[in-house]
Amino acid sequence: MDRRQQDVLLRLAATPSRALPLEAKVEKCRAMRELRACGRAVQHCLLPCHHACLCGECAQRCSACPVCRCLIGAPATAAAAAGGGGSAAAAGGGGSAAAAAEEGGFARQSGERIQIRLYDACVDAGLVSPLKDDAQGFPMDVRRLFALFDIALDRGLVTLICHYVEEVCMDEAAVSSDPVLSLLLDPKLVLEWVKRTFAGIKRTLRDLYATGITDRRMDDVTCLAMRLQGLSQVLATLQGPGDSLAAQQQAQMQQGGEEGGQKGHAWEAQRLAEAVLRAYLHLEVMQWAAKNRFFEGLPPRHSSNATWRAAVRQRKQAANETAWPEFLGVSAASGAAGSVLGMGGSGGGGGGAKVQQQQQQQQQGARLFIEEAIDSLRSSSGDGSLVENSDGWMESGSDQQPALLTADQLDLLPLKQPLPSAPPASGKFLLQGGSCPGVGGAAGAAATGFQYPPENFRAAVDYLFLEAGADLALAKKAILLYYLIDRFDQHGEGERGSQQQRWREMVDDFGACLDVAARHVVETMVLVMLDECTEEGLESQG
């Protein structure tokens, strides 16, 4: 990054949020030349009043600003006396734009008459490519605002967008009679920018996963993770308390707004936030796996998936043999599994569902901890699943709230690893559970949507972080750690010193990189030992 780009980014960071719409708006020169308006695009603003009303050539020929009649090139105090600073006040707030620029460390030099506008400065510095006219897309004013948002997101200035939402979009006093400014002040425009940006990130992630995450592309992965985090912050601001989109939706529903129109945007922001969070969690785990070279050179405990499934079936049989009869069907493991995985054993179902679940458990016999964890994850996430209706829109499986997002905008299935035997994706977010037939055998895979053990690490990550709901992130990471321990931990049998040391370092790195506390790591190890009925697990439980 050169010095010119740094100066432009500092100027962007110091720009008041209320001045962003005026910086993005396309202005034409208002000077009269040969009895008609000049009409050239305005790329500079006048000093000291900061009005964008004259092109560079006309600004050299005029002595006063056509808007406020302030002398061009006069000291800043003259603009305040003449009523300058209208660029900030026009967006719904008071104060002088010139004073704000000087407070941000951009005081103009003596005798300077014009200053390049913010968007044009970004183009000249190479931070964004020049935009071309698009008759079928958004107006140029909107695209210029989107370009400023893109720069802020890529350069770690996402708070600028959040302040714009809070101080401008959510401010009832921020109004304008100008139709262009009214459009730029609409919070739904920010939501549209998030949708377009997220779609671009999904395309990049799909190509990245298809080609593989190598050491050379780790910087790209870090950049994508930062952008997803930024989008999550913006969506959280849009859903914030008070005068947020949720409050607007409630008021519009009370007033009888249009069906499927304004009152669906709060639900739209919520669903989009869930999709962004799922993509971020998935990328975070994939980044950690790439950092550890996808466990290359680390020998697995089982020679194949078939022997691993047979071992799981033996654990299930041993659990049935050692379980007390009066505890069969009471789900004794649910309490311990819920503590380490951050969820309750019931999964949030109703009373009738609990009774039905206990009856099923009585028929199935004793249950492993991994079964309880997967079923709890399904129960906690399944109520809010998205289902595609006949019109192609996404609806909630519980309360059928309308959402204005299409299946393509929420669909994360293209990020999954393609499987030759898998059926084609239907575009529906139907979360299937991990009931007993799907544990230890391939027969339950089609019926449950997830079988343990999964085919490979990528299949486990795809199900936990792309198909399941966006909540219970700690529980998903604990289930993934259970899978890794069950796959690689030799329990001291046949391990070499270097391999054992590498495995321990990888487990410690899992907790550090994915924000899993050490006690949760230890508890997950104990649950694996208990499922295996090892002496170490029984002693730790005692």
XYZ file of C-alpha atoms in Angstrom:
542
model
C 0.000 0.000 0.000
C 1.536 3.302 -1.077
C 1.278 6.638 0.669
C -1.523 7.912 -1.563
C -3.736 4.952 -0.706
C -3.024 5.454 2.973
C -4.065 9.096 2.750
C -7.297 8.197 0.975
C -8.127 5.509 3.553
C -7.470 7.968 6.376
C -9.787 10.420 4.683
C -12.452 7.730 4.291
C -12.168 6.765 7.956
C -12.490 10.417 9.024
C -15.470 11.149 6.761
C -18.692 11.683 8.750
C -21.238 8.965 8.068
C -23.828 11.595 7.099
C -21.560 12.838 4.327
C -21.243 9.446 2.582
C -24.462 9.793 0.525
C -23.301 13.175 -0.775
C -19.870 11.787 -1.623
C -21.527 8.965 -3.562
C -24.113 11.074 -5.376
C -23.343 11.909 -8.984
C -23.288 15.692 -9.457
C -23.330 17.755 -12.632
C -21.725 21.149 -13.066
C -24.229 23.992 -12.533
C -22.215 26.743 -14.190
C -23.703 28.461 -17.249
C -21.640 28.382 -20.417
C -22.936 29.952 -23.600
C -26.468 30.335 -22.154
C -26.735 26.695 -21.068
C -25.595 24.577 -18.149
C -22.158 23.041 -18.351
C -23.394 19.595 -17.279
C -19.988 17.985 -16.856
C -19.437 15.411 -14.130
C -18.200 17.003 -10.914
C -15.108 15.278 -9.545
C -14.047 17.993 -7.090
C -15.671 19.886 -4.258
C -15.141 23.562 -3.544
C -13.174 24.819 -0.569
C -13.888 25.763 2.096
C -17.640 24.984 1.838
C -17.187 21.449 0.330
C -20.081 21.832 -2.123
C -19.803 19.603 -5.223
C -21.419 21.867 -7.817
C -18.694 22.917 -10.289
C -16.369 20.959 -12.518
C -12.635 21.577 -12.289
C -12.535 24.007 -15.234
C -15.537 26.060 -14.135
C -14.241 26.200 -10.570
C -11.168 28.055 -11.824
C -13.333 30.606 -13.626
C -15.793 31.269 -10.788
C -15.061 33.248 -7.662
C -18.001 32.171 -5.457
C -19.874 28.947 -4.786
C -23.233 28.871 -6.655
C -24.917 27.218 -3.629
C -23.834 29.257 -0.606
C -22.089 32.216 -2.341
C -18.971 31.619 -0.252
C -15.730 32.846 -1.799
C -13.806 29.960 -3.309
C -10.436 29.565 -1.608
C -11.393 31.767 1.357
C -10.502 30.738 4.930
C -12.748 28.173 6.587
C -14.259 30.802 8.885
C -15.720 32.518 5.845
C -17.655 29.376 4.905
C -19.153 29.178 8.385
C -20.190 32.832 8.255
C -21.786 32.320 4.827
C -23.734 29.248 5.981
C -21.398 26.669 4.458
C -21.188 23.030 5.364
C -24.462 22.306 3.685
C -23.155 18.991 2.438
C -23.370 17.572 5.937
C -26.639 19.257 6.831
C -28.395 18.111 3.680
C -28.153 14.493 4.802
C -30.148 15.200 7.913
C -27.524 16.440 10.359
C -25.952 19.713 11.310
C -22.325 20.729 11.410
C -19.812 21.751 8.834
C -18.236 19.255 6.483
C -15.145 21.430 6.272
C -14.796 21.444 10.051
C -15.225 17.676 10.140
C -12.487 17.242 7.560
C -10.109 19.470 9.481
C -10.847 17.624 12.729
C -9.994 14.401 10.937
C -6.541 15.695 10.116
C -7.229 16.898 6.589
C -6.980 20.629 6.945
C -6.506 22.231 3.561
C -3.468 24.187 2.568
C -3.581 27.948 2.265
C -4.945 29.106 -1.083
C -6.304 25.712 -2.105
C -9.541 26.155 -4.068
C -10.822 22.626 -4.805
C -10.449 19.111 -3.424
C -11.053 15.850 -5.242
C -14.190 14.031 -4.094
C -13.857 10.893 -1.993
C -14.986 8.355 -4.590
C -12.804 9.889 -7.312
C -9.867 9.920 -4.897
C -10.389 6.177 -4.340
C -10.378 5.601 -8.103
C -7.198 7.648 -8.601
C -5.475 5.775 -5.754
C -6.353 2.409 -7.292
C -8.594 1.271 -4.425
C -11.533 0.675 -6.763
C -11.962 0.302 -10.504
C -13.884 2.987 -12.411
C -17.550 2.131 -12.778
C -19.242 1.901 -16.152
C -22.836 2.750 -16.948
C -25.203 -0.180 -16.515
C -28.728 0.451 -17.744
C -30.055 -2.801 -16.238
C -28.413 -2.516 -12.818
C -28.470 -0.023 -9.971
C -28.067 3.712 -10.633
C -24.541 5.068 -10.654
C -25.130 6.829 -7.315
C -25.973 3.542 -5.595
C -23.036 1.746 -7.170
C -20.675 4.469 -6.004
C -21.969 4.039 -2.444
C -21.532 0.274 -2.768
C -17.952 0.857 -3.915
C -17.215 2.897 -0.790
C -18.730 0.107 1.319
C -16.542 -2.449 -0.471
C -13.403 -0.466 0.294
C -14.408 -0.131 3.941
C -15.095 -3.878 4.202
C -11.831 -4.913 2.528
C -9.687 -2.478 4.511
C -11.040 -3.220 7.984
C -13.261 -0.126 8.233
C -16.533 -2.003 8.714
C -17.411 0.255 11.645
C -17.883 3.019 9.086
C -20.748 1.035 7.537
C -22.212 0.237 10.962
C -22.146 3.920 11.914
C -23.800 4.738 8.590
C -26.644 2.337 9.422
C -27.064 3.626 12.979
C -26.599 7.354 12.428
C -28.104 7.787 8.960
C -30.336 4.891 7.904
C -31.958 4.438 11.302
C -32.252 8.165 12.046
C -35.782 9.449 11.511
C -34.413 12.992 11.133
C -32.167 11.968 8.222
C -34.541 12.847 5.377
C -34.141 14.620 2.083
C -36.421 15.974 -0.624
C -33.888 14.815 -3.207
C -35.074 11.419 -4.564
C -31.501 10.213 -5.042
C -30.523 11.022 -1.473
C -33.736 9.447 -0.192
C -32.759 6.246 -1.960
C -29.234 6.328 -0.511
C -30.621 6.829 3.008
C -32.782 3.678 2.846
C -31.513 0.831 5.109
C -32.804 -1.730 2.611
C -30.098 -0.506 0.266
C -27.451 -1.617 2.776
C -29.165 -4.997 2.970
C -29.034 -5.265 -0.810
C -25.306 -4.517 -0.717
C -24.830 -7.310 1.842
C -26.670 -9.764 -0.413
C -24.575 -8.863 -3.446
C -21.334 -9.008 -1.475
C -22.206 -12.346 0.118
C -23.023 -13.806 -3.299
C -19.561 -12.784 -4.529
C -17.910 -14.316 -1.452
C -19.772 -17.590 -2.015
C -18.517 -17.753 -5.612
C -14.964 -17.152 -4.446
C -15.275 -19.791 -1.722
C -16.651 -22.320 -4.172
C -13.661 -21.843 -6.480
C -11.288 -21.888 -3.512
C -12.653 -25.179 -2.196
C -12.631 -26.684 -5.691
C -8.942 -25.900 -6.283
C -7.852 -26.600 -2.708
C -6.550 -24.401 0.098
C -2.772 -24.211 -0.224
C -0.190 -22.191 1.655
C -0.171 -19.623 -1.129
C -3.894 -18.993 -0.718
C -3.998 -18.697 3.058
C -3.964 -14.902 2.730
C -7.065 -15.135 0.535
C -8.754 -17.306 3.159
C -7.943 -14.791 5.889
C -9.328 -11.964 3.758
C -12.562 -13.866 3.085
C -12.980 -14.645 6.772
C -12.527 -10.971 7.619
C -15.139 -9.987 5.040
C -17.655 -12.507 6.411
C -17.061 -11.175 9.903
C -17.679 -7.664 8.623
C -20.956 -8.672 6.976
C -22.059 -10.263 10.245
C -21.398 -6.996 12.086
C -23.391 -5.003 9.528
C -26.331 -7.405 9.707
C -26.224 -7.319 13.497
C -26.448 -3.539 13.318
C -29.434 -3.783 10.991
C -31.144 -6.071 13.507
C -30.172 -3.960 16.522
C -32.647 -2.831 19.190
C -34.703 0.334 19.024
C -35.311 1.811 15.587
C -34.022 -1.225 13.697
C -35.490 -3.186 10.825
C -37.213 -5.451 13.355
C -38.924 -2.456 14.970
C -39.893 -1.123 11.541
C -41.358 -4.506 10.654
C -43.449 -4.607 13.836
C -44.777 -1.088 13.241
C -45.636 -1.870 9.626
C -47.463 -5.041 10.614
C -49.537 -3.054 13.101
C -50.341 -0.504 10.418
C -51.266 -3.197 7.900
C -48.394 -2.807 5.454
C -48.178 -4.589 2.112
C -48.085 -8.374 2.316
C -44.615 -9.755 1.592
C -43.233 -6.231 1.136
C -41.755 -4.012 3.799
C -42.630 -6.306 6.693
C -40.424 -9.090 5.323
C -37.120 -7.224 5.393
C -36.377 -7.787 9.081
C -36.862 -11.513 8.621
C -34.722 -11.278 5.510
C -31.854 -9.716 7.451
C -32.103 -12.380 10.137
C -31.998 -15.265 7.678
C -29.145 -13.691 5.760
C -27.205 -13.262 9.015
C -27.614 -16.975 9.742
C -26.316 -17.917 6.294
C -23.312 -15.594 6.651
C -22.510 -17.038 10.092
C -22.659 -20.601 8.783
C -20.310 -19.760 5.917
C -17.908 -18.071 8.340
C -17.840 -21.004 10.777
C -17.266 -23.406 7.898
C -14.416 -21.310 6.538
C -12.889 -20.964 10.016
C -12.707 -24.743 10.434
C -11.372 -25.258 6.905
C -8.712 -22.642 7.553
C -7.622 -24.461 10.702
C -7.498 -27.791 8.828
C -5.436 -26.247 6.025
C -3.062 -24.823 8.609
C -2.531 -28.397 9.876
C -2.177 -29.652 6.267
C -5.415 -31.639 6.569
C -3.719 -34.079 9.007
C -1.233 -35.304 6.398
C 1.088 -37.964 7.825
C -1.045 -38.554 10.915
C -2.025 -42.259 10.967
C -5.705 -43.024 11.671
C -6.798 -45.517 14.292
C -8.886 -47.556 11.873
C -7.730 -48.974 8.584
C -10.961 -48.070 6.767
C -14.403 -46.595 7.324
C -15.885 -50.088 7.315
C -13.805 -51.176 10.294
C -14.555 -47.860 12.006
C -18.313 -48.380 11.590
C -17.949 -51.908 12.909
C -16.175 -50.525 15.989
C -19.003 -48.038 16.532
C -21.566 -50.833 16.317
C -19.582 -52.762 18.909
C -19.660 -49.731 21.210
C -23.417 -49.580 20.761
C -23.744 -53.256 21.622
C -21.479 -52.881 24.656
C -23.534 -49.927 25.857
C -26.697 -52.052 25.682
C -25.022 -54.868 27.602
C -23.621 -52.687 30.392
C -26.592 -50.312 30.801
C -28.904 -50.703 33.775
C -32.403 -51.782 32.698
C -34.191 -49.012 34.592
C -32.098 -46.400 32.776
C -32.778 -47.648 29.266
C -34.781 -45.019 27.440
C -34.296 -42.333 30.085
C -31.435 -40.822 28.071
C -28.944 -40.908 30.922
C -26.221 -39.584 28.686
C -28.129 -36.435 27.740
C -27.139 -34.463 30.834
C -23.397 -35.011 30.433
C -23.512 -34.544 26.686
C -25.475 -31.335 27.083
C -22.920 -29.865 29.482
C -19.933 -30.308 27.220
C -21.728 -29.512 23.980
C -23.482 -26.404 25.300
C -27.025 -27.712 24.818
C -29.759 -29.482 26.760
C -30.733 -33.086 26.273
C -34.333 -32.322 25.340
C -33.513 -30.187 22.319
C -36.297 -27.700 22.935
C -39.207 -29.952 21.939
C -42.679 -29.982 23.474
C -44.029 -32.405 26.082
C -45.489 -34.805 23.518
C -42.258 -34.792 21.565
C -40.310 -35.673 24.721
C -42.574 -38.638 25.447
C -42.291 -39.841 21.861
C -38.527 -39.453 21.977
C -38.315 -41.492 25.200
C -40.451 -44.239 23.656
C -38.108 -44.391 20.670
C -35.102 -44.545 22.994
C -36.682 -47.440 24.925
C -36.951 -49.377 21.688
C -33.412 -48.497 20.641
C -31.763 -49.269 23.986
C -28.788 -47.400 25.411
C -27.432 -44.470 23.462
C -23.915 -43.216 22.879
C -22.893 -39.678 23.689
C -22.365 -38.898 20.012
C -25.961 -39.969 19.298
C -27.274 -37.610 21.964
C -25.147 -34.777 20.607
C -26.299 -35.171 17.005
C -29.953 -35.555 17.991
C -29.765 -32.496 20.244
C -28.227 -30.535 17.415
C -31.014 -31.615 15.091
C -33.743 -30.780 17.611
C -32.291 -27.353 18.383
C -31.791 -26.377 14.743
C -34.648 -28.134 12.970
C -37.463 -25.844 14.190
C -36.022 -22.880 12.340
C -35.203 -24.643 9.098
C -35.863 -22.903 5.834
C -38.133 -24.588 3.328
C -38.617 -23.547 -0.269
C -42.290 -22.984 -1.027
C -44.091 -23.349 -4.344
C -43.289 -19.777 -5.338
C -39.530 -20.248 -4.961
C -39.204 -18.189 -1.764
C -37.678 -19.386 1.487
C -39.962 -19.828 4.497
C -39.424 -20.887 8.074
C -40.586 -24.378 8.976
C -42.064 -23.176 12.283
C -43.992 -19.948 11.849
C -43.851 -19.495 8.053
C -42.718 -15.881 8.230
C -42.287 -14.427 4.714
C -38.725 -13.799 3.561
C -37.682 -11.967 0.417
C -34.598 -14.112 -0.121
C -34.600 -16.669 -2.892
C -33.186 -20.156 -2.506
C -30.054 -19.216 -4.454
C -29.273 -16.312 -2.115
C -29.400 -18.506 1.014
C -28.169 -21.757 -0.498
C -24.772 -22.858 0.853
C -24.909 -26.332 -0.677
C -22.632 -25.328 -3.615
C -19.860 -24.944 -1.012
C -20.117 -28.619 -0.100
C -17.749 -31.256 -1.390
C -19.470 -33.039 -4.302
C -20.080 -36.749 -3.732
C -20.586 -39.059 -6.738
C -23.327 -41.068 -5.021
C -25.109 -38.087 -3.481
C -28.473 -37.043 -4.985
C -28.643 -33.621 -6.662
C -29.208 -30.705 -4.311
C -32.841 -29.624 -4.160
C -32.121 -26.174 -2.781
C -34.085 -26.862 0.417
C -32.700 -26.356 3.903
C -34.175 -29.473 5.524
C -32.039 -30.506 8.489
C -32.099 -34.236 9.042
C -31.142 -35.809 12.321
C -28.600 -38.362 13.454
C -30.912 -40.976 14.960
C -29.803 -44.456 15.851
C -29.917 -46.088 12.357
C -27.436 -43.490 11.126
C -24.802 -44.311 13.748
C -22.389 -47.059 12.887
C -23.830 -48.025 9.516
C -24.399 -46.709 6.024
C -28.028 -47.816 5.926
C -29.227 -44.796 7.812
C -27.371 -42.225 5.731
C -30.160 -41.595 3.267
C -32.818 -41.465 5.956
C -31.002 -39.303 8.463
C -28.843 -37.025 6.285
C -25.795 -37.670 8.512
C -24.149 -40.875 9.581
C -21.417 -41.397 12.142
C -18.664 -41.882 11.342
C -18.900 -39.709 8.220
C -17.092 -40.552 5.025
C -14.299 -38.046 5.644
C -13.413 -34.854 7.460
C -14.923 -32.622 4.776
C -18.273 -34.439 4.964
C -18.408 -33.859 8.731
C -17.540 -30.167 8.384
C -20.053 -29.657 5.570
C -22.909 -31.158 7.554
C -22.146 -29.451 10.859
C -21.486 -25.949 9.531
C -23.399 -25.742 6.230
C -26.516 -27.869 6.653
C -27.200 -27.495 10.363
C -28.469 -24.230 11.839
C -26.272 -21.260 12.633
C -26.650 -21.532 16.408
C -24.822 -23.795 18.850
C -21.395 -23.137 17.351
C -19.599 -24.549 20.397
C -21.642 -27.760 20.229
C -20.724 -28.250 16.569
C -17.038 -27.740 17.292
C -17.256 -30.250 20.149
C -18.846 -32.832 17.834
C -16.097 -32.217 15.278
C -13.447 -32.635 17.987
C -15.120 -35.898 19.026
C -14.783 -37.082 15.435
C -11.099 -36.102 15.265
C -10.273 -37.794 18.574
C -12.115 -40.920 17.517
C -10.240 -40.916 14.223
C -6.665 -40.101 15.223
C -6.163 -40.563 18.988
C -4.378 -43.882 19.492
C -4.786 -43.757 23.309
C -1.086 -44.539 23.650
C -1.224 -47.663 21.465
C 1.391 -47.865 18.734
C 2.086 -44.127 18.682
C 5.506 -42.815 17.942
C 6.851 -39.965 19.975
C 6.806 -37.424 17.141
C 3.311 -38.400 15.989
C 1.940 -38.290 19.520
C 3.479 -34.862 20.044
C 2.020 -33.604 16.784
C -1.443 -34.891 17.734
C -1.318 -33.140 21.091
C -0.204 -29.899 19.461
C -3.038 -30.184 16.933
C -5.622 -30.597 19.716
C -4.221 -27.580 21.556
C -4.282 -25.597 18.319
C -7.908 -26.646 17.757
C -8.927 -25.039 21.022
C -6.828 -21.921 20.467
C -7.857 -21.212 16.864
C -11.535 -22.163 17.160
C -12.078 -20.624 20.594
C -12.833 -23.840 22.456
C -11.968 -23.771 26.152
C -9.505 -26.346 27.520
C -12.143 -27.843 29.823
C -14.432 -28.511 26.848
C -11.561 -30.259 25.073
C -10.924 -32.475 28.096
C -14.636 -33.233 28.512
C -14.904 -34.255 24.872
C -11.955 -36.617 25.293
C -13.673 -38.170 28.316
C -16.902 -38.684 26.346
C -15.006 -40.539 23.633
C -13.467 -42.813 26.249
C -16.852 -43.402 27.878
C -18.400 -44.381 24.558
C -15.533 -46.817 24.082
C -15.930 -48.124 27.667
C -12.204 -47.713 28.310
C -10.748 -47.823 31.789
C -9.384 -44.288 31.402
C -12.864 -42.942 30.696
C -14.509 -44.832 33.540
C -11.857 -43.670 35.991
C -12.211 -40.029 34.880
C -15.996 -40.280 35.190
C -15.689 -41.756 38.665
